mmCIF file of C-alpha atoms and ligand atoms in Angstrom:
data_model
loop_
_atom_site.group_PDB
_atom_site.id
_atom_site.type_symbol
_atom_site.label_atom_id
_atom_site.label_comp_id
_atom_site.label_asym_id
_atom_site.label_seq_id
_atom_site.Cartn_x
_atom_site.Cartn_y
_atom_site.Cartn_z
ATOM 1 C CA UNK A 197 -8.657 9.467 -5.328
ATOM 2 C CA UNK A 198 -10.606 6.348 -6.114
ATOM 3 C CA UNK A 199 -9.122 2.890 -5.503
ATOM 4 C CA UNK A 200 -10.681 0.073 -7.526
ATOM 5 C CA UNK A 201 -9.703 -3.380 -6.330
ATOM 6 C CA UNK A 202 -10.409 -6.499 -8.358
ATOM 7 C CA UNK A 203 -10.118 -9.718 -6.385
ATOM 8 C CA UNK A 204 -11.743 -13.108 -5.876
ATOM 9 C CA UNK A 205 -11.836 -12.369 -2.114
ATOM 10 C CA UNK A 206 -13.735 -9.075 -1.814
ATOM 11 C CA UNK A 207 -14.684 -9.759 1.817
ATOM 12 C CA UNK A 208 -11.066 -9.296 2.892
ATOM 13 C CA UNK A 209 -11.564 -5.591 2.242
ATOM 14 C CA UNK A 210 -14.624 -5.202 4.441
ATOM 15 C CA UNK A 211 -12.912 -4.988 7.854
ATOM 16 C CA UNK A 212 -10.101 -3.014 6.241
ATOM 17 C CA UNK A 213 -12.596 -0.276 5.387
ATOM 18 C CA UNK A 214 -14.361 -0.384 8.735
ATOM 19 C CA UNK A 215 -11.544 0.545 11.107
ATOM 20 C CA UNK A 216 -9.452 3.462 12.129
ATOM 21 C CA UNK A 217 -8.203 6.221 9.835
ATOM 22 C CA UNK A 218 -9.404 4.536 6.636
ATOM 23 C CA UNK A 219 -12.962 4.371 7.945
ATOM 24 C CA UNK A 220 -12.856 8.006 9.040
ATOM 25 C CA UNK A 221 -11.408 9.208 5.746
ATOM 26 C CA UNK A 222 -13.957 7.206 3.719
ATOM 27 C CA UNK A 223 -16.777 8.741 5.788
ATOM 28 C CA UNK A 224 -15.342 12.187 5.154
ATOM 29 C CA UNK A 225 -15.192 11.391 1.433
ATOM 30 C CA UNK A 226 -11.431 12.049 1.232
ATOM 31 C CA UNK A 227 -11.060 9.051 -1.081
ATOM 32 C CA UNK A 228 -13.084 5.983 -2.021
ATOM 33 C CA UNK A 229 -12.482 2.245 -2.286
ATOM 34 C CA UNK A 230 -14.571 0.163 -4.682
ATOM 35 C CA UNK A 231 -14.077 -3.593 -4.528
ATOM 36 C CA UNK A 232 -15.071 -5.779 -7.475
ATOM 37 C CA UNK A 233 -15.467 -9.546 -7.428
ATOM 38 C CA UNK A 234 -13.637 -11.072 -10.376
ATOM 39 C CA UNK A 235 -16.151 -13.946 -10.414
ATOM 40 C CA UNK A 236 -18.876 -11.499 -11.455
ATOM 41 C CA UNK A 237 -17.052 -11.243 -14.773
ATOM 42 C CA UNK A 238 -17.055 -14.955 -15.586
ATOM 43 C CA UNK A 239 -19.513 -16.486 -18.043
ATOM 44 C CA UNK A 240 -19.651 -20.139 -17.048
ATOM 45 C CA UNK A 241 -21.952 -21.755 -14.517
ATOM 46 C CA UNK A 242 -19.157 -22.431 -12.037
ATOM 47 C CA UNK A 243 -17.783 -18.898 -12.240
ATOM 48 C CA UNK A 244 -14.318 -20.332 -12.749
ATOM 49 C CA UNK A 245 -11.385 -17.940 -12.879
ATOM 50 C CA UNK A 246 -8.496 -20.403 -13.168
ATOM 51 C CA UNK A 247 -7.247 -23.217 -15.364
ATOM 52 C CA UNK A 248 -4.258 -25.526 -15.764
ATOM 53 C CA UNK A 249 -1.015 -23.965 -17.018
ATOM 54 C CA UNK A 250 0.070 -24.564 -20.615
ATOM 55 C CA UNK A 251 3.347 -26.423 -20.700
ATOM 56 C CA UNK A 252 2.608 -28.101 -17.387
ATOM 57 C CA UNK A 253 3.636 -27.083 -13.912
ATOM 58 C CA UNK A 254 2.170 -27.024 -10.462
ATOM 59 C CA UNK A 255 -1.006 -25.222 -9.515
ATOM 60 C CA UNK A 256 -3.508 -23.187 -11.455
ATOM 61 C CA UNK A 257 -3.283 -19.944 -13.419
ATOM 62 C CA UNK A 258 -5.892 -17.173 -13.536
ATOM 63 C CA UNK A 259 -7.544 -16.946 -16.951
ATOM 64 C CA UNK A 260 -7.241 -13.854 -19.089
ATOM 65 C CA UNK A 261 -10.914 -13.469 -20.071
ATOM 66 C CA UNK A 262 -12.507 -12.614 -16.676
ATOM 67 C CA UNK A 263 -9.722 -10.070 -16.140
ATOM 68 C CA UNK A 264 -10.345 -8.624 -19.594
ATOM 69 C CA UNK A 265 -14.048 -8.151 -18.906
ATOM 70 C CA UNK A 266 -13.471 -6.801 -15.390
ATOM 71 C CA UNK A 267 -10.873 -4.254 -16.473
ATOM 72 C CA UNK A 268 -12.838 -3.148 -19.541
ATOM 73 C CA UNK A 269 -15.991 -2.667 -17.443
ATOM 74 C CA UNK A 270 -14.376 -0.074 -15.188
ATOM 75 C CA UNK A 271 -15.030 3.598 -15.735
ATOM 76 C CA UNK A 272 -11.639 5.234 -16.032
ATOM 77 C CA UNK A 273 -10.868 8.641 -14.578
ATOM 78 C CA UNK A 274 -8.551 11.041 -16.342
ATOM 79 C CA UNK A 275 -5.430 10.367 -14.304
ATOM 80 C CA UNK A 276 -5.704 6.626 -13.809
ATOM 81 C CA UNK A 277 -3.261 3.757 -13.508
ATOM 82 C CA UNK A 278 -3.864 0.033 -13.482
ATOM 83 C CA UNK A 279 -1.447 -1.872 -11.266
ATOM 84 C CA UNK A 280 -0.850 -5.604 -11.399
ATOM 85 C CA UNK A 281 0.604 -7.127 -8.250
ATOM 86 C CA UNK A 282 3.304 -9.690 -8.863
ATOM 87 C CA UNK A 283 6.517 -10.614 -7.039
ATOM 88 C CA UNK A 284 8.287 -9.982 -10.366
ATOM 89 C CA UNK A 285 7.156 -6.330 -10.476
ATOM 90 C CA UNK A 286 8.927 -3.094 -9.631
ATOM 91 C CA UNK A 287 9.464 -2.829 -5.906
ATOM 92 C CA UNK A 288 6.984 -0.489 -4.205
ATOM 93 C CA UNK A 289 8.603 2.527 -2.503
ATOM 94 C CA UNK A 290 7.605 5.727 -0.723
ATOM 95 C CA UNK A 291 8.500 7.666 -3.873
ATOM 96 C CA UNK A 292 6.035 5.532 -5.810
ATOM 97 C CA UNK A 293 3.420 6.233 -3.136
ATOM 98 C CA UNK A 294 3.966 9.983 -3.670
ATOM 99 C CA UNK A 295 3.599 9.570 -7.435
ATOM 100 C CA UNK A 296 0.455 7.471 -7.064
ATOM 101 C CA UNK A 297 -1.082 10.000 -4.648
ATOM 102 C CA UNK A 298 -1.190 12.573 -7.458
ATOM 103 C CA UNK A 299 -3.524 10.395 -9.557
ATOM 104 C CA UNK A 300 -7.356 10.348 -9.577
ATOM 105 C CA UNK A 301 -7.658 6.589 -9.716
ATOM 106 C CA UNK A 302 -5.685 3.422 -9.034
ATOM 107 C CA UNK A 303 -6.986 0.077 -10.250
ATOM 108 C CA UNK A 304 -5.496 -2.958 -8.503
ATOM 109 C CA UNK A 305 -5.291 -6.394 -10.070
ATOM 110 C CA UNK A 306 -4.950 -8.926 -7.250
ATOM 111 C CA UNK A 307 -3.696 -12.317 -8.358
ATOM 112 C CA UNK A 308 -4.209 -15.651 -6.583
ATOM 113 C CA UNK A 309 -3.140 -19.265 -7.241
ATOM 114 C CA UNK A 310 0.136 -19.424 -9.215
ATOM 115 C CA UNK A 311 -0.504 -16.018 -10.743
ATOM 116 C CA UNK A 312 -2.252 -14.522 -13.754
ATOM 117 C CA UNK A 313 -2.033 -15.364 -17.476
ATOM 118 C CA UNK A 314 0.786 -13.108 -18.708
ATOM 119 C CA UNK A 315 -1.446 -11.563 -21.402
ATOM 120 C CA UNK A 316 -3.079 -9.495 -18.641
ATOM 121 C CA UNK A 317 0.322 -7.956 -17.842
ATOM 122 C CA UNK A 318 1.105 -7.512 -21.537
ATOM 123 C CA UNK A 319 -2.125 -5.845 -22.666
ATOM 124 C CA UNK A 320 -4.288 -4.684 -19.798
ATOM 125 C CA UNK A 321 -2.182 -2.977 -17.119
ATOM 126 C CA UNK A 322 0.125 0.031 -16.835
ATOM 127 C CA UNK A 323 2.556 -1.179 -14.205
ATOM 128 C CA UNK A 324 3.629 -4.333 -12.423
ATOM 129 C CA UNK A 325 4.356 -3.769 -8.758
ATOM 130 C CA UNK A 326 5.834 -5.982 -6.059
ATOM 131 C CA UNK A 327 5.676 -5.437 -2.337
ATOM 132 C CA UNK A 328 9.113 -7.004 -1.914
ATOM 133 C CA UNK A 329 11.216 -10.048 -2.631
ATOM 134 C CA UNK A 330 8.920 -12.579 -1.046
ATOM 135 C CA UNK A 331 5.866 -14.462 -2.242
ATOM 136 C CA UNK A 332 2.408 -13.789 -0.828
ATOM 137 C CA UNK A 333 -0.675 -15.941 -1.324
ATOM 138 C CA UNK A 334 -2.425 -13.159 -3.197
ATOM 139 C CA UNK A 335 -2.297 -9.527 -4.201
ATOM 140 C CA UNK A 336 -4.863 -8.389 -1.626
ATOM 141 C CA UNK A 337 -2.417 -7.619 1.174
ATOM 142 C CA UNK A 338 -0.251 -5.763 -1.352
ATOM 143 C CA UNK A 339 -3.293 -3.702 -2.412
ATOM 144 C CA UNK A 340 -4.029 -2.841 1.230
ATOM 145 C CA UNK A 341 -0.422 -1.823 1.811
ATOM 146 C CA UNK A 342 -0.481 0.488 -1.203
ATOM 147 C CA UNK A 343 -3.877 1.930 -0.200
ATOM 148 C CA UNK A 344 -2.542 2.724 3.296
ATOM 149 C CA UNK A 345 0.659 4.333 2.116
ATOM 150 C CA UNK A 346 -0.979 6.341 -0.684
ATOM 151 C CA UNK A 347 -4.058 7.448 1.214
ATOM 152 C CA UNK A 348 -2.064 8.787 4.177
ATOM 153 C CA UNK A 349 -0.460 11.234 1.741
ATOM 154 C CA UNK A 350 -3.877 12.650 0.863
ATOM 155 C CA UNK A 351 -4.340 15.855 2.906
ATOM 156 C CA UNK A 352 -6.699 15.376 5.829
ATOM 157 C CA UNK A 353 -6.371 11.599 6.090
ATOM 158 C CA UNK A 354 -3.789 11.447 8.902
ATOM 159 C CA UNK A 355 -3.928 15.025 10.149
ATOM 160 C CA UNK A 356 -2.093 18.023 8.863
ATOM 161 C CA UNK A 357 0.985 18.493 11.093
ATOM 162 C CA UNK A 358 2.467 15.092 10.424
ATOM 163 C CA UNK A 359 1.901 15.359 6.716
ATOM 164 C CA UNK A 360 3.625 18.726 6.579
ATOM 165 C CA UNK A 361 6.478 17.553 8.756
ATOM 166 C CA UNK A 362 7.214 14.734 6.355
ATOM 167 C CA UNK A 363 7.080 17.036 3.369
ATOM 168 C CA UNK A 364 9.514 19.330 5.137
ATOM 169 C CA UNK A 365 11.970 16.525 5.747
ATOM 170 C CA UNK A 366 11.558 15.492 2.131
ATOM 171 C CA UNK A 367 12.374 18.910 0.778
ATOM 172 C CA UNK A 368 15.395 19.732 2.941
ATOM 173 C CA UNK A 369 18.282 19.091 0.608
ATOM 174 C CA UNK A 370 17.366 15.480 0.310
ATOM 175 C CA UNK A 371 17.116 15.520 -3.437
ATOM 176 C CA UNK A 372 13.373 15.019 -3.219
ATOM 177 C CA UNK A 373 13.904 11.600 -1.713
ATOM 178 C CA UNK A 374 11.556 10.309 0.926
ATOM 179 C CA UNK A 375 12.461 10.338 4.588
ATOM 180 C CA UNK A 376 11.763 7.429 6.857
ATOM 181 C CA UNK A 377 11.066 7.827 10.485
ATOM 182 C CA UNK A 378 13.440 8.327 13.410
ATOM 183 C CA UNK A 379 12.856 6.355 16.641
ATOM 184 C CA UNK A 380 10.097 7.782 18.816
ATOM 185 C CA UNK A 381 9.397 7.731 22.551
ATOM 186 C CA UNK A 382 6.637 8.688 24.910
ATOM 187 C CA UNK A 383 6.225 8.699 28.690
ATOM 188 C CA UNK A 384 7.626 7.430 31.002
ATOM 189 C CA UNK A 385 11.156 8.843 30.719
ATOM 190 C CA UNK A 386 12.487 5.741 32.439
ATOM 191 C CA UNK A 387 10.800 2.359 32.240
ATOM 192 C CA UNK A 388 11.797 -0.281 34.778
ATOM 193 C CA UNK A 389 10.718 -3.715 33.514
ATOM 194 C CA UNK A 390 12.279 -5.236 36.609
ATOM 195 C CA UNK A 391 14.402 -4.168 39.549
ATOM 196 C CA UNK A 392 17.757 -2.730 38.544
ATOM 197 C CA UNK A 393 16.879 -2.513 34.832
ATOM 198 C CA UNK A 394 16.261 0.951 33.455
ATOM 199 C CA UNK A 395 15.220 1.644 29.876
ATOM 200 C CA UNK A 396 15.796 5.338 29.298
ATOM 201 C CA UNK A 397 14.660 7.806 26.660
ATOM 202 C CA UNK A 398 17.650 9.431 24.847
ATOM 203 C CA UNK A 399 18.528 12.499 26.898
ATOM 204 C CA UNK A 400 18.683 14.794 23.862
ATOM 205 C CA UNK A 401 14.905 14.474 23.471
ATOM 206 C CA UNK A 402 14.419 15.785 27.005
ATOM 207 C CA UNK A 403 16.938 18.603 26.625
ATOM 208 C CA UNK A 404 14.528 21.203 25.263
ATOM 209 C CA UNK A 405 17.236 22.201 22.750
ATOM 210 C CA UNK A 406 15.231 22.194 19.509
ATOM 211 C CA UNK A 407 18.224 22.573 17.253
ATOM 212 C CA UNK A 408 19.939 19.583 18.798
ATOM 213 C CA UNK A 409 16.721 17.580 18.690
ATOM 214 C CA UNK A 410 16.235 18.279 14.985
ATOM 215 C CA UNK A 411 19.819 17.249 14.326
ATOM 216 C CA UNK A 412 19.348 14.013 16.243
ATOM 217 C CA UNK A 413 16.138 13.212 14.389
ATOM 218 C CA UNK A 414 17.786 13.801 11.052
ATOM 219 C CA UNK A 415 20.719 11.556 11.972
ATOM 220 C CA UNK A 416 18.490 8.783 13.273
ATOM 221 C CA UNK A 417 16.079 8.868 10.356
ATOM 222 C CA UNK A 418 16.783 7.170 7.108
ATOM 223 C CA UNK A 419 16.575 8.548 3.614
ATOM 224 C CA UNK A 420 14.759 6.136 1.369
ATOM 225 C CA UNK A 421 16.994 3.879 -0.642
ATOM 226 C CA UNK A 422 19.932 4.153 1.762
HETATM 227 N N1 SAH B 107 3.746 -18.473 -8.718
HETATM 228 C C1 SAH B 107 4.113 -17.183 -8.375
HETATM 229 C C2 SAH B 107 3.500 -16.741 -7.085
HETATM 230 C C3 SAH B 107 2.053 -16.427 -7.161
HETATM 231 S S1 SAH B 107 1.455 -15.820 -5.665
HETATM 232 C C4 SAH B 107 5.632 -17.119 -8.252
HETATM 233 O O1 SAH B 107 6.217 -18.099 -7.886
HETATM 234 O O2 SAH B 107 6.173 -16.039 -8.443
HETATM 235 C C5 SAH B 107 -0.171 -15.327 -6.132
HETATM 236 C C6 SAH B 107 -0.407 -13.857 -6.302
HETATM 237 O O3 SAH B 107 -0.015 -13.176 -5.137
HETATM 238 C C7 SAH B 107 0.345 -13.192 -7.428
HETATM 239 O O4 SAH B 107 -0.330 -13.325 -8.652
HETATM 240 C C8 SAH B 107 0.377 -11.744 -6.981
HETATM 241 O O5 SAH B 107 -0.798 -11.049 -7.362
HETATM 242 C C9 SAH B 107 0.402 -11.874 -5.458
HETATM 243 N N2 SAH B 107 1.748 -11.669 -4.897
HETATM 244 C C10 SAH B 107 2.578 -12.618 -4.425
HETATM 245 N N3 SAH B 107 3.719 -12.100 -3.978
HETATM 246 C C11 SAH B 107 3.626 -10.771 -4.150
HETATM 247 C C12 SAH B 107 4.511 -9.678 -3.903
HETATM 248 N N4 SAH B 107 5.707 -9.846 -3.378
HETATM 249 N N5 SAH B 107 4.075 -8.448 -4.213
HETATM 250 C C13 SAH B 107 2.853 -8.246 -4.762
HETATM 251 N N6 SAH B 107 1.992 -9.241 -5.032
HETATM 252 C C14 SAH B 107 2.364 -10.486 -4.739
#
């Protein structure tokens, strides 16, 4: 999998690539992230990417031509999708993450200002995706969220057992729907934040009865969309 991100703030992705599981997976070559600066695809002296909206309105709109050049310059792999982030897009879900993880390449269009000239959505991208019903300042955080959720489905990125466990939960008569996590606990069994107050771990988890534990986990977890 190769993630191509086009943004006017490429530096946001530097620390993102230098920590934790993402850093390890990139070093191992399990996937790659290539960040492109939209300003490199401008032609004017000031490298401007935005202009005033036709018809009036507040703020600035990203121009179509730098996006056109940026997107046309990219080498496309066979199974590739170009995603435009917008709060008006289809809401991102775990099922979408599974679909995306089967591709060879995802290209992310990260908007800023009041958004992007609609002709980019109409002619240059495959899908419009939203992270949820709220408005961000830009598409970069959305791109990072999608990279995290897709890349952890790539074998080897987060370690095998967990990956398999999730797949198992997914397959068990759940109509192929994704399975979201049950509550988890670790030591100590009882935590006493102050005298007389005891925060206990559910006793079923300490019972050693694997059948009961599995049942509890299934009940506590949530099937996506419910
Ligand atoms: N004027 C727009 C908001 C633009 S926010 C409106 O009112 O709807 C600027 C950019 O942030 C957008 O172009 C988009 O790329 C990104 N963005 C904002 N909210 C988002 C969301 N919920 N999901 C994905 N991207 C989002």
